[in-house]
Coordinates of C-alpha atoms and ligand atoms in Angstrom, one line a residue:
Chain A
M1 CA -0.8 -20.0 20.1
S2 CA -3.1 -17.5 21.6
V3 CA -6.4 -15.9 20.7
L4 CA -6.7 -12.1 20.2
L5 CA -10.2 -11.0 21.1
I6 CA -11.2 -7.6 19.8
A7 CA -13.4 -6.2 22.6
E8 CA -16.4 -4.1 21.7
H9 CA -17.0 -1.2 24.1
N10 CA -18.2 2.4 24.2
N11 CA -14.9 3.7 25.6
K12 CA -16.2 3.4 29.2
E13 CA -17.8 0.0 29.4
L14 CA -17.5 -3.3 27.6
K15 CA -20.5 -4.0 25.4
A16 CA -22.5 -7.0 26.8
F17 CA -21.7 -9.2 23.8
T18 CA -18.0 -8.9 24.4
L19 CA -18.5 -11.4 27.3
N20 CA -20.1 -13.9 24.9
A21 CA -17.2 -13.4 22.5
V22 CA -14.7 -14.1 25.3
T23 CA -16.4 -17.4 26.0
A24 CA -16.2 -18.4 22.3
A25 CA -12.5 -17.3 22.2
S26 CA -11.7 -19.4 25.2
Q27 CA -13.2 -22.5 23.6
I28 CA -10.7 -22.1 20.7
D29 CA -7.7 -21.7 23.0
G30 CA -7.4 -20.9 26.7
D31 CA -4.8 -18.1 26.2
V32 CA -7.2 -15.3 25.4
H33 CA -5.9 -11.7 25.1
A34 CA -8.3 -8.9 24.9
L35 CA -7.6 -5.9 22.7
I36 CA -9.2 -2.6 23.6
I37 CA -8.8 0.1 21.0
G38 CA -10.5 3.4 21.9
N39 CA -10.2 6.9 23.2
S40 CA -9.8 7.4 27.0
C41 CA -10.9 3.8 27.2
G42 CA -9.1 3.0 30.5
D43 CA -12.3 2.0 32.2
A44 CA -13.2 -0.5 29.5
A45 CA -9.7 -1.9 29.7
K46 CA -10.0 -2.3 33.4
A47 CA -13.4 -4.1 33.0
A48 CA -11.7 -6.5 30.5
S49 CA -8.8 -7.2 32.9
E50 CA -11.4 -8.4 35.4
L51 CA -12.8 -11.1 33.2
P52 CA -11.3 -14.3 34.6
L53 CA -11.0 -15.9 31.2
V54 CA -8.8 -13.1 29.9
K55 CA -5.1 -13.6 30.4
K56 CA -3.9 -10.3 29.2
V57 CA -5.3 -7.0 28.1
I58 CA -3.7 -4.8 25.4
T59 CA -4.9 -1.2 25.0
V60 CA -4.4 1.4 22.4
D61 CA -5.6 4.8 23.3
A62 CA -5.9 7.8 21.0
P63 CA -8.5 10.4 19.9
H64 CA -8.9 8.9 16.4
Y65 CA -10.1 5.7 17.9
E66 CA -13.1 7.4 19.5
N67 CA -15.6 6.3 16.9
F68 CA -14.5 2.8 16.0
I69 CA -13.6 3.5 12.3
A70 CA -12.5 0.2 10.9
E71 CA -9.8 1.9 8.7
N72 CA -8.2 3.1 11.9
F73 CA -8.6 -0.1 13.9
A74 CA -7.5 -2.6 11.3
P75 CA -3.8 -1.6 11.2
V76 CA -3.4 -2.0 15.0
I77 CA -4.8 -5.5 14.8
I78 CA -2.8 -6.5 11.8
K79 CA 0.4 -5.5 13.6
L80 CA -0.4 -7.6 16.6
A81 CA -1.7 -10.5 14.6
E82 CA 1.8 -12.0 14.2
S83 CA 1.7 -13.4 17.8
Y84 CA -1.8 -14.9 17.5
S85 CA -3.3 -17.9 15.8
H86 CA -6.8 -16.6 15.9
I87 CA -8.5 -13.2 15.9
V88 CA -12.0 -13.2 17.2
C89 CA -14.8 -10.6 17.5
S90 CA -18.5 -10.6 17.8
A91 CA -20.5 -10.7 14.6
N92 CA -22.5 -7.5 15.2
T93 CA -22.2 -4.4 13.0
F94 CA -18.9 -3.5 14.7
G95 CA -17.3 -6.8 14.0
K96 CA -18.8 -7.2 10.6
N97 CA -17.4 -3.9 9.6
L98 CA -14.0 -4.5 11.0
M99 CA -13.0 -8.1 10.7
P100 CA -12.9 -8.6 6.9
R101 CA -10.6 -5.6 6.7
V102 CA -8.2 -7.4 8.9
A103 CA -8.7 -10.8 7.3
A104 CA -8.0 -9.5 3.8
K105 CA -4.7 -7.9 4.9
L106 CA -3.7 -11.1 6.6
D107 CA -4.7 -13.1 3.4
T108 CA -7.0 -15.3 5.4
S109 CA -10.5 -16.4 4.5
Q110 CA -12.7 -15.2 7.3
I111 CA -15.2 -17.4 9.0
S112 CA -18.3 -15.3 9.8
D113 CA -20.9 -15.7 12.5
I114 CA -20.0 -19.0 14.0
T115 CA -22.5 -20.7 16.4
K116 CA -20.1 -23.5 17.6
V117 CA -16.5 -24.2 18.0
E118 CA -15.7 -27.8 17.1
S119 CA -11.9 -27.4 17.3
A120 CA -9.3 -24.8 16.8
D121 CA -9.8 -25.0 13.0
T122 CA -13.4 -26.3 12.6
F123 CA -16.5 -24.3 13.3
V124 CA -20.3 -24.4 12.7
R125 CA -22.0 -21.5 11.0
P126 CA -25.5 -20.7 9.7
I127 CA -25.9 -20.2 5.9
Y128 CA -29.1 -19.3 4.0
A129 CA -30.5 -17.3 6.8
G130 CA -30.1 -20.2 9.2
N131 CA -32.0 -22.6 7.0
A132 CA -28.8 -24.7 7.0
F133 CA -25.8 -25.1 9.1
A134 CA -22.3 -25.7 7.6
T135 CA -19.4 -27.3 9.4
V136 CA -16.3 -25.6 8.0
K137 CA -12.6 -26.2 8.4
S138 CA -10.1 -23.5 7.8
S139 CA -6.8 -24.3 6.2
D140 CA -5.4 -20.8 6.7
P141 CA -2.5 -20.5 9.2
K142 CA -4.1 -17.6 10.9
K143 CA -7.8 -17.5 11.4
C144 CA -10.2 -14.6 11.6
V145 CA -13.5 -15.6 13.2
T146 CA -16.6 -13.6 14.1
I147 CA -18.9 -15.2 16.6
R148 CA -22.7 -15.1 16.9
P149 CA -23.0 -13.8 20.5
T150 CA -26.3 -15.3 21.3
S151 CA -24.9 -18.8 20.6
F152 CA -22.4 -18.6 23.5
E153 CA -23.0 -17.9 27.2
A154 CA -21.6 -14.7 28.6
C155 CA -18.4 -15.3 30.6
A156 CA -18.0 -14.3 34.3
S157 CA -17.3 -10.6 34.5
S158 CA -15.4 -10.3 37.7
G159 CA -12.7 -12.0 39.7
G160 CA -9.9 -11.8 37.2
S161 CA -6.9 -9.5 37.3
A162 CA -5.1 -9.8 33.9
P163 CA -2.2 -7.5 33.3
V164 CA -2.8 -4.5 31.1
E165 CA -0.3 -3.4 28.5
N166 CA -0.4 -0.2 26.6
I167 CA 0.8 0.0 23.0
D168 CA 1.4 2.9 20.7
A169 CA -1.3 4.2 18.4
D170 CA -1.0 4.1 14.6
E171 CA -1.5 7.0 12.3
E172 CA -5.0 8.2 11.5
F173 CA -6.6 7.1 8.3
S174 CA -7.5 10.5 7.0
L175 CA -9.9 9.6 4.1
T176 CA -12.7 8.5 6.4
K177 CA -14.3 10.9 8.8
F178 CA -16.9 10.3 11.5
V179 CA -19.8 12.8 11.3
N180 CA -22.4 11.7 13.8
R181 CA -24.3 8.9 15.4
E182 CA -27.9 8.9 16.2
E183 CA -28.1 6.4 19.0
I184 CA -31.6 5.6 20.2
K185 CA -31.3 5.7 24.0
S186 CA -33.8 3.8 26.0
D187 CA -34.2 2.4 29.5
R188 CA -35.4 -0.9 28.2
P189 CA -33.3 -4.0 28.2
E190 CA -31.2 -4.3 25.1
L191 CA -32.8 -6.3 22.2
G192 CA -29.9 -8.7 21.9
T193 CA -29.8 -9.7 25.6
A194 CA -33.4 -9.2 26.8
R195 CA -35.1 -12.1 28.4
V196 CA -38.4 -11.2 26.8
V197 CA -38.9 -9.6 23.4
V198 CA -42.2 -8.2 22.0
S199 CA -42.1 -7.6 18.3
G200 CA -44.5 -5.8 15.9
G201 CA -44.8 -6.2 12.2
R202 CA -46.6 -4.7 9.3
G203 CA -49.9 -5.7 11.0
M204 CA -49.4 -2.8 13.4
Q205 CA -50.4 -0.5 10.6
N206 CA -48.5 2.6 11.8
G207 CA -46.0 3.8 14.3
D208 CA -48.5 5.2 16.7
N209 CA -50.0 1.7 17.2
F210 CA -46.7 0.5 18.5
K211 CA -47.7 2.0 21.8
L212 CA -49.8 -1.2 22.2
I213 CA -46.5 -3.1 22.0
T214 CA -44.7 -0.7 24.3
A215 CA -47.4 -1.1 27.0
V216 CA -47.0 -4.9 27.0
A217 CA -43.2 -4.6 26.8
D218 CA -43.2 -2.3 29.8
K219 CA -45.2 -4.8 31.8
L220 CA -42.9 -7.7 30.9
N221 CA -39.7 -5.6 31.2
A222 CA -39.1 -6.6 27.6
A223 CA -37.2 -5.2 24.6
I224 CA -39.1 -4.2 21.5
G225 CA -38.4 -5.8 18.2
A226 CA -39.8 -5.4 14.7
S227 CA -40.0 -7.0 11.3
R228 CA -38.2 -5.4 8.4
A229 CA -41.5 -4.4 6.9
A230 CA -42.4 -2.4 10.1
V231 CA -39.0 -0.7 10.0
D232 CA -39.1 0.0 6.2
A233 CA -42.6 1.5 6.7
G234 CA -41.2 3.9 9.3
Y235 CA -43.2 2.6 12.2
I236 CA -40.0 2.2 14.3
S237 CA -36.3 2.7 14.0
N238 CA -33.8 0.3 12.3
D239 CA -32.1 -0.7 15.6
H240 CA -35.2 -2.8 16.4
Q241 CA -35.1 -5.0 13.4
V242 CA -34.9 -8.8 14.0
G243 CA -33.9 -11.2 11.3
Q244 CA -31.3 -12.2 8.7
T245 CA -30.3 -8.6 8.0
G246 CA -31.2 -7.3 11.5
K247 CA -30.5 -8.7 14.9
V248 CA -30.5 -12.3 16.1
V249 CA -32.3 -12.7 19.4
V250 CA -32.7 -15.7 21.6
P251 CA -34.9 -14.6 24.5
D252 CA -36.8 -16.9 26.8
L253 CA -40.0 -15.5 25.4
Y254 CA -40.5 -14.0 22.0
I255 CA -43.9 -12.5 21.2
A256 CA -44.5 -11.8 17.4
V257 CA -47.5 -9.6 16.8
G258 CA -48.8 -8.9 13.3
I259 CA -45.7 -10.6 11.8
S260 CA -46.2 -13.2 9.1
G261 CA -43.1 -15.2 9.7
A262 CA -41.0 -14.8 6.5
I263 CA -37.8 -16.9 6.6
Q264 CA -35.7 -13.8 6.9
H265 CA -37.6 -12.9 10.0
L266 CA -37.5 -16.4 11.5
A267 CA -33.7 -16.3 11.0
G268 CA -33.5 -13.8 13.8
M269 CA -35.8 -15.4 16.4
K270 CA -36.5 -19.0 15.9
E271 CA -34.0 -20.2 18.5
S272 CA -36.0 -18.4 21.1
K273 CA -37.1 -20.7 24.0
V274 CA -40.8 -19.9 23.8
I275 CA -42.4 -18.3 20.9
V276 CA -45.9 -16.7 20.9
A277 CA -47.6 -15.5 17.7
I278 CA -50.6 -13.2 17.6
N279 CA -51.9 -13.0 14.0
K280 CA -55.4 -12.8 12.5
D281 CA -54.4 -15.1 9.6
G282 CA -54.5 -18.7 10.9
E283 CA -52.3 -19.8 7.9
A284 CA -49.5 -17.4 8.6
P285 CA -46.1 -19.2 8.6
I286 CA -45.2 -17.8 12.0
F287 CA -47.6 -20.3 13.6
S288 CA -45.4 -23.2 12.4
V289 CA -42.7 -22.1 14.8
A290 CA -44.9 -20.8 17.6
D291 CA -45.3 -22.7 20.8
Y292 CA -48.5 -20.8 21.5
G293 CA -50.5 -19.3 18.6
L294 CA -53.4 -16.9 19.1
E295 CA -55.4 -16.4 16.0
A296 CA -56.9 -13.0 16.7
D297 CA -57.0 -9.3 15.8
L298 CA -54.1 -7.7 17.5
F299 CA -56.0 -4.6 18.2
E300 CA -58.3 -6.6 20.4
A301 CA -55.7 -9.1 21.7
L302 CA -53.0 -6.6 22.9
P303 CA -55.2 -4.6 25.2
Q304 CA -56.6 -7.8 26.6
F305 CA -53.2 -9.2 27.0
L306 CA -52.2 -6.2 29.0
E307 CA -55.3 -6.5 31.1
E308 CA -54.6 -10.2 31.9
L309 CA -51.0 -9.4 32.8
N310 CA -52.2 -6.7 35.1
K311 CA -54.5 -9.3 36.7
L312 CA -51.6 -11.6 37.4
N313 CA -50.5 -9.0 39.8
T314 CA -47.0 -10.4 40.2
I315 CA -43.9 -8.4 40.0
Q316 CA -42.3 -9.0 36.7
K317 CA -38.6 -9.4 36.6
Chain B
M1 CA -17.2 9.5 -12.4
K2 CA -17.3 5.8 -13.0
I3 CA -19.1 3.4 -10.7
L4 CA -18.5 -0.4 -10.6
V5 CA -21.2 -2.5 -9.1
A6 CA -20.7 -6.1 -7.9
V7 CA -23.7 -8.3 -8.3
K8 CA -23.9 -11.9 -7.3
R9 CA -26.3 -14.6 -8.5
V10 CA -27.9 -16.5 -5.6
I11 CA -30.9 -18.7 -4.9
D12 CA -34.0 -16.4 -5.0
Y13 CA -34.9 -15.2 -1.6
N14 CA -38.4 -16.6 -1.8
V15 CA -37.1 -20.2 -2.2
Q16 CA -37.3 -22.5 0.7
I17 CA -33.9 -24.1 0.3
R18 CA -33.2 -27.8 0.8
V19 CA -30.1 -29.5 2.1
K20 CA -28.7 -32.3 0.0
E21 CA -29.3 -35.7 1.5
D22 CA -25.6 -36.6 1.6
G23 CA -24.9 -33.4 3.5
S24 CA -22.6 -32.0 0.8
G25 CA -24.4 -28.7 0.2
I26 CA -27.7 -27.1 -0.9
V27 CA -29.9 -28.3 -3.7
T28 CA -29.5 -25.8 -6.6
E29 CA -30.8 -27.9 -9.5
N30 CA -34.1 -26.5 -10.9
V31 CA -34.1 -23.8 -8.2
K32 CA -35.0 -20.2 -9.1
M33 CA -32.0 -18.0 -9.0
S34 CA -31.9 -14.2 -9.0
T35 CA -29.7 -11.2 -8.1
N36 CA -28.6 -11.1 -4.4
P37 CA -31.3 -8.6 -3.1
P38 CA -29.0 -5.8 -1.8
D39 CA -27.0 -5.9 -5.0
D40 CA -30.2 -4.7 -6.7
N41 CA -30.1 -1.7 -4.4
A42 CA -26.4 -1.2 -5.3
I43 CA -27.2 -1.1 -9.0
E44 CA -30.3 1.2 -8.4
E45 CA -28.2 3.7 -6.5
A46 CA -25.5 3.8 -9.1
V47 CA -28.0 4.3 -11.9
K48 CA -29.7 7.1 -9.9
I49 CA -26.4 8.8 -9.4
K50 CA -25.8 8.6 -13.1
E51 CA -29.3 9.9 -13.9
A52 CA -28.6 12.8 -11.6
G53 CA -25.7 13.7 -13.8
K54 CA -23.0 12.8 -11.2
A55 CA -21.7 9.7 -12.9
T56 CA -20.8 9.0 -16.5
E57 CA -20.7 5.2 -16.5
V58 CA -22.1 2.3 -14.5
I59 CA -20.4 -1.1 -14.9
A60 CA -21.9 -4.3 -13.5
I61 CA -19.6 -7.1 -12.6
T62 CA -20.2 -10.7 -11.5
V63 CA -17.9 -13.6 -10.6
G64 CA -19.3 -17.0 -11.1
E65 CA -20.3 -19.8 -13.4
E66 CA -21.6 -19.3 -17.0
K67 CA -25.2 -18.6 -16.0
S68 CA -24.3 -15.8 -13.7
Q69 CA -24.1 -13.6 -16.8
E70 CA -27.9 -13.4 -16.4
T71 CA -27.3 -11.3 -13.3
V72 CA -25.2 -8.9 -15.3
R73 CA -27.8 -8.8 -18.0
K74 CA -30.4 -7.9 -15.5
A75 CA -28.3 -5.0 -14.2
L76 CA -27.9 -3.8 -17.8
A77 CA -31.7 -3.9 -18.2
V78 CA -32.1 -1.5 -15.3
G79 CA -29.6 1.0 -16.4
A80 CA -26.0 -0.3 -16.2
D81 CA -24.0 0.6 -19.3
R82 CA -21.8 -2.4 -19.7
G83 CA -21.0 -5.6 -17.9
I84 CA -18.1 -7.8 -16.9
H85 CA -18.4 -11.5 -16.2
V86 CA -15.4 -13.2 -14.6
K87 CA -16.0 -16.9 -15.1
A88 CA -15.2 -19.1 -12.2
D89 CA -16.8 -22.4 -11.1
G90 CA -17.6 -23.8 -7.6
I91 CA -17.6 -21.9 -4.4
I92 CA -15.6 -18.6 -4.7
E93 CA -14.9 -17.3 -1.2
P94 CA -15.2 -13.6 -0.5
L95 CA -11.4 -13.3 -0.2
A96 CA -11.1 -14.6 -3.7
V97 CA -13.9 -12.4 -5.0
S98 CA -12.3 -9.4 -3.5
K99 CA -9.0 -10.2 -5.1
I100 CA -10.6 -10.6 -8.5
L101 CA -12.5 -7.3 -8.0
Q102 CA -9.2 -5.7 -7.0
K103 CA -7.7 -6.7 -10.4
I104 CA -10.7 -5.3 -12.2
V105 CA -10.6 -2.0 -10.2
E106 CA -6.9 -1.6 -11.1
K107 CA -7.8 -1.9 -14.8
E108 CA -11.1 0.0 -14.8
K109 CA -10.2 2.7 -12.3
P110 CA -13.7 3.4 -11.0
D111 CA -14.3 6.2 -8.5
L112 CA -16.7 4.1 -6.6
V113 CA -17.5 0.4 -6.1
F114 CA -21.0 -0.4 -4.9
M115 CA -21.8 -3.8 -3.6
G116 CA -24.4 -5.5 -1.4
K117 CA -23.8 -5.7 2.3
Q118 CA -24.3 -9.4 2.5
A119 CA -24.9 -12.3 0.1
I120 CA -28.0 -14.2 1.3
D121 CA -26.5 -17.6 0.4
D122 CA -23.2 -17.6 2.3
D123 CA -24.3 -14.8 4.7
C124 CA -20.6 -13.8 4.9
N125 CA -20.8 -10.0 4.9
Q126 CA -17.1 -9.7 3.9
T127 CA -16.4 -8.9 0.3
G128 CA -16.8 -5.1 0.3
Q129 CA -14.7 -4.7 3.4
M130 CA -12.0 -7.0 2.0
L131 CA -11.8 -5.2 -1.3
S132 CA -11.5 -1.9 0.5
A133 CA -8.7 -3.3 2.6
L134 CA -6.8 -4.6 -0.4
L135 CA -7.1 -1.2 -2.1
D136 CA -6.5 0.8 1.0
W137 CA -9.7 2.7 0.2
P138 CA -12.3 4.1 2.7
Q139 CA -15.3 1.8 3.3
A140 CA -18.9 2.7 4.1
T141 CA -20.7 -0.4 5.0
F142 CA -24.4 -1.0 5.5
A143 CA -25.4 2.2 3.7
S144 CA -29.0 3.4 3.9
K145 CA -28.4 6.9 2.5
I146 CA -25.7 8.2 0.1
N147 CA -25.0 11.8 -0.7
V148 CA -22.5 12.4 -3.5
E149 CA -20.5 15.5 -3.1
E150 CA -17.4 16.9 -4.8
G151 CA -14.7 14.2 -4.3
K152 CA -16.4 12.7 -1.4
L153 CA -19.5 10.9 -0.1
K154 CA -21.6 11.4 2.9
V155 CA -23.1 8.0 3.9
T156 CA -25.6 7.0 6.6
R157 CA -24.9 3.6 7.9
E158 CA -27.2 1.2 9.7
I159 CA -25.5 0.0 12.9
D160 CA -26.8 -1.9 15.9
E161 CA -27.2 1.2 18.0
G162 CA -29.1 3.2 15.3
L163 CA -27.7 5.2 12.5
E164 CA -24.2 6.6 11.9
T165 CA -23.0 9.1 9.3
I166 CA -19.5 9.2 7.9
E167 CA -17.8 11.1 5.2
I168 CA -15.4 9.3 2.9
N169 CA -13.2 10.5 0.1
T170 CA -13.4 8.9 -3.2
P171 CA -12.3 6.5 -4.5
A172 CA -14.3 4.4 -2.0
I173 CA -16.3 1.2 -1.4
V174 CA -19.9 1.3 -0.3
T175 CA -21.9 -1.8 0.7
C176 CA -25.6 -1.3 0.5
D177 CA -28.5 -2.1 2.8
L178 CA -31.9 -2.9 1.5
R179 CA -33.3 0.3 2.8
L180 CA -31.0 2.4 0.5
N181 CA -33.7 2.7 -2.2
E182 CA -36.5 1.0 -4.0
P183 CA -35.0 -1.0 -7.0
R184 CA -36.9 -0.4 -10.2
Y185 CA -38.2 -3.2 -12.5
A186 CA -36.8 -3.7 -15.9
S187 CA -39.2 -2.7 -18.6
L188 CA -39.6 -4.9 -21.6
P189 CA -38.0 -2.3 -24.0
N190 CA -35.1 -1.9 -21.6
I191 CA -34.7 -5.7 -21.4
M192 CA -34.5 -5.8 -25.2
K193 CA -32.0 -2.9 -25.3
A194 CA -29.9 -4.6 -22.6
K195 CA -29.3 -7.6 -25.0
K196 CA -27.2 -5.2 -27.1
K197 CA -25.1 -3.9 -24.3
P198 CA -21.6 -5.5 -24.1
I199 CA -20.6 -8.0 -21.5
E200 CA -16.9 -8.7 -21.4
Q201 CA -16.0 -12.2 -20.4
L202 CA -12.8 -12.9 -18.5
I203 CA -11.6 -16.1 -16.9
A204 CA -10.7 -16.0 -13.2
S205 CA -7.5 -18.1 -13.6
D206 CA -6.2 -15.6 -16.2
L207 CA -6.2 -12.8 -13.7
G208 CA -3.4 -14.3 -11.7
V209 CA -5.4 -14.6 -8.6
D210 CA -5.4 -17.6 -6.3
I211 CA -9.1 -18.5 -5.9
N212 CA -8.7 -21.9 -4.3
P213 CA -11.0 -22.3 -1.3
R214 CA -9.2 -21.9 2.0
V215 CA -12.2 -23.2 3.9
Q216 CA -13.4 -26.7 3.5
Q217 CA -17.1 -27.3 3.8
I218 CA -17.2 -30.6 5.8
K219 CA -20.9 -31.0 6.0
V220 CA -24.2 -29.1 5.7
E221 CA -27.1 -29.9 7.9
E222 CA -30.6 -28.8 8.4
P223 CA -31.3 -27.0 11.6
P224 CA -33.3 -29.0 14.1
Q225 CA -37.0 -28.4 13.2
R226 CA -39.1 -26.6 15.8
K227 CA -42.2 -28.5 16.7
A228 CA -45.3 -26.4 15.9
G229 CA -47.0 -25.8 19.2
I230 CA -50.7 -25.3 20.0
K231 CA -53.2 -22.7 19.2
V232 CA -54.8 -21.1 22.2
A233 CA -58.5 -20.0 22.1
S234 CA -58.2 -16.8 24.1
V235 CA -55.8 -14.3 25.6
A236 CA -56.7 -15.5 29.0
E237 CA -55.6 -19.1 28.1
L238 CA -52.4 -17.7 26.5
V239 CA -51.5 -15.9 29.7
Q240 CA -52.3 -19.0 31.9
K241 CA -50.1 -21.2 29.6
L242 CA -47.2 -18.7 29.7
K243 CA -47.4 -18.5 33.4
N244 CA -48.1 -22.1 34.5
E245 CA -46.9 -24.3 31.6
A246 CA -44.0 -22.4 30.0
K247 CA -43.2 -20.5 33.2
V248 CA -41.8 -17.5 31.3
I249 CA -43.9 -14.7 32.8
Ligands
FAD1 C1 -32.5 -10.1 1.6 C2 -33.7 -9.9 2.5 C3 -33.5 -9.7 3.9 C4 -34.5 -9.6 4.8 N1 -34.2 -9.4 6.1 C5 -35.3 -9.3 7.0 C6 -35.0 -9.2 8.4 O1 -33.9 -9.2 8.8 N2 -36.1 -9.2 9.2 C7 -37.4 -9.2 8.7 O2 -38.3 -9.2 9.5 N3 -37.6 -9.3 7.4 C8 -36.6 -9.3 6.5 N4 -36.9 -9.4 5.2 C9 -38.3 -9.2 4.7 C10 -39.1 -10.4 4.8 O3 -39.0 -11.1 3.6 C11 -40.6 -10.0 5.0 O4 -41.0 -9.2 3.9 C12 -40.9 -9.3 6.3 O5 -40.4 -10.0 7.4 C13 -42.4 -9.1 6.4 O6 -42.7 -8.4 7.6 P1 -44.1 -8.6 8.3 O7 -44.3 -10.0 8.8 O8 -44.2 -7.5 9.4 O9 -45.2 -8.2 7.2 P2 -46.2 -9.1 6.4 O10 -45.6 -10.2 5.7 O11 -47.0 -8.1 5.6 O12 -47.1 -9.6 7.5 C14 -48.0 -8.9 8.3 C15 -48.8 -9.9 9.1 O13 -49.7 -9.1 10.0 C16 -50.9 -9.8 10.1 N5 -51.9 -8.9 10.5 C17 -52.3 -7.8 9.8 N6 -53.2 -7.1 10.5 C18 -53.4 -7.8 11.6 C19 -54.3 -7.5 12.8 N7 -55.1 -6.5 12.8 N8 -54.2 -8.4 13.8 C20 -53.4 -9.5 13.7 N9 -52.5 -9.7 12.7 C21 -52.6 -8.9 11.7 C22 -51.1 -10.4 8.7 O14 -52.0 -11.5 8.8 C23 -49.7 -10.8 8.3 O15 -49.4 -12.1 8.7 C24 -35.8 -9.5 4.3 C25 -36.1 -9.7 2.9 C26 -35.0 -9.9 2.0 C27 -35.3 -10.0 0.6
AMP2 N1 -19.3 -13.9 -6.8 C1 -19.6 -12.6 -6.7 N2 -19.7 -11.8 -7.8 C2 -20.0 -10.5 -7.7 N3 -20.2 -9.9 -6.5 C3 -20.0 -10.6 -5.4 C4 -19.7 -12.0 -5.4 N4 -19.7 -12.4 -4.1 C5 -19.9 -11.4 -3.4 N5 -20.2 -10.3 -4.1 C6 -20.5 -8.9 -3.6 O1 -20.2 -8.8 -2.3 C7 -21.3 -8.6 -1.5 C8 -21.2 -9.3 -0.1 O2 -21.1 -10.6 -0.3 P1 -20.6 -11.6 0.9 O3 -19.4 -11.0 1.4 O4 -20.4 -12.9 0.3 O5 -21.7 -11.6 1.9 C9 -22.5 -9.1 -2.4 O6 -23.7 -8.4 -2.0 C10 -22.0 -8.7 -3.8 O7 -22.2 -7.3 -4.0

């Protein structure tokens, strides 16, 4: 049977991680259908139809789908589920919020945050903050799976021309109302997909000092990350948090500054290709995963780092 | 208003876990256990709402082996009024937990169910959403701020893009983020008092719920260990290495 991929989008564009989810879905079964639920989401549906791996696009368009309320989305998916063996979505806050609502109604035990598809019923997933990986086999007839986007490549985004089918909207779930969203807009690369991430921790001491991080990030065209301690202390907003209960990042280069390296933080970044740690405590656990460790005071090291980068005088891309 | 809070007993978050040599799971013998961290936030929030005069009773519930009663006892020591322990051995999947909780909700008729957003052992992040689906109740997941109003809640949720606020009618399910509040410590007198608070024990199989695992754990492995790299002596050396050796800048 086929795989129903719940596409994440902002009503205009597909979110970048939808492309990674499509790849994972196609590894389960080649017949991938993308479902776009939204409000005036025709552009997003068109983008989905251009993904070569997608064989069919289904859209449901109504005002009450504007804000991705799971209580509104779930009934649409449950109704469609009959024709599918698998329902797949990325394991970010959108998918985490939505998929279990679908799985429970379908009486299926969801498999969260998979990093590998072994076969149509067997998957690998991290447990204990990535300190162990479990290979699990589902015996449910219908499978609900969320995928860790950074563990799969993005699929090609153009060249396809899947047919688009519109279906009728369901009733609105009236007990949940969207009020507002404070989205932090920035011109920087997104944390989840950036090639370089520069992160600050409690060692930054305050929010103002994060400008040292920002300067280096600007130079490297990097996203800015943070430890939970830095977010909790109010130095920076929650959308920057990396770790077990934050975001998982797998950049080519991760620079951890003033971060001790608690297992919950490592859970979000230790798959990075190259890790740099700048910390004044030579015993900090972050050094055990760092390819390059610099034992130094960050307030001296970061300005010097910027200076050296400027000296390189190459165009950073 | 009655608040039911689900608390899970897990390996303490400070423990560096070990995988069993035969790959059958994680070593749990002689390992420190404690309450799943965000479940402490869930209890704290419920107790604060009660202290503010907006709730009349806080009930802590856990599903698990005999020893998971400790987790309920701890919740009682920080202010829950009574406890429920649903005894079940082995791995109980979120779907099964949510079905058990559904039975308890139908009996206790709480106005709110608070839970953690994620258990740090299975990292599933499912149970609250599943319970709310089974009950057809509104859900507010990943809550970092809760305002209780007449017949409804205003909840700020932590999402990838930043923060989102929703309004939900009660009865409802809320799953809590660690940033929701600062859980209190149990004082010694309160720990003593908690010993007298009642914990009702139920047996999962008596509830008429199928709790057999649907997902078979075939094997558990350690992740490939990252080799520790080198220490560089200066920023200049670091930049040279990044450019010429790692070729990432
Ligand atoms: C359930 C749970 C989930 C969690 N999830 C996450 C998560 O998703 N992400 C996360 O990050 N954490 C998470 N945590 C928290 C985690 O356990 C740590 O508390 C946190 O990561 C510590 O952040 P930190 O390294 O910035 O602070 P600290 O541990 O305080 O480390 C600060 C570091 O800065 C260094 N430093 C200080 N001053 C300087 C200076 N001038 N120059 C250079 N170095 C300096 C110090 O040597 C120290 O190593 C979680 C915890 C729990 C219980
Ligand atoms: N066995 C259990 N007993 C009580 N509560 C649980 C249990 N399992 C999960 N929960 C609750 O559900 C939340 C999310 O767990 P999970 O879906 O496993 O990540 C936890 O933070 C608890 O509040």
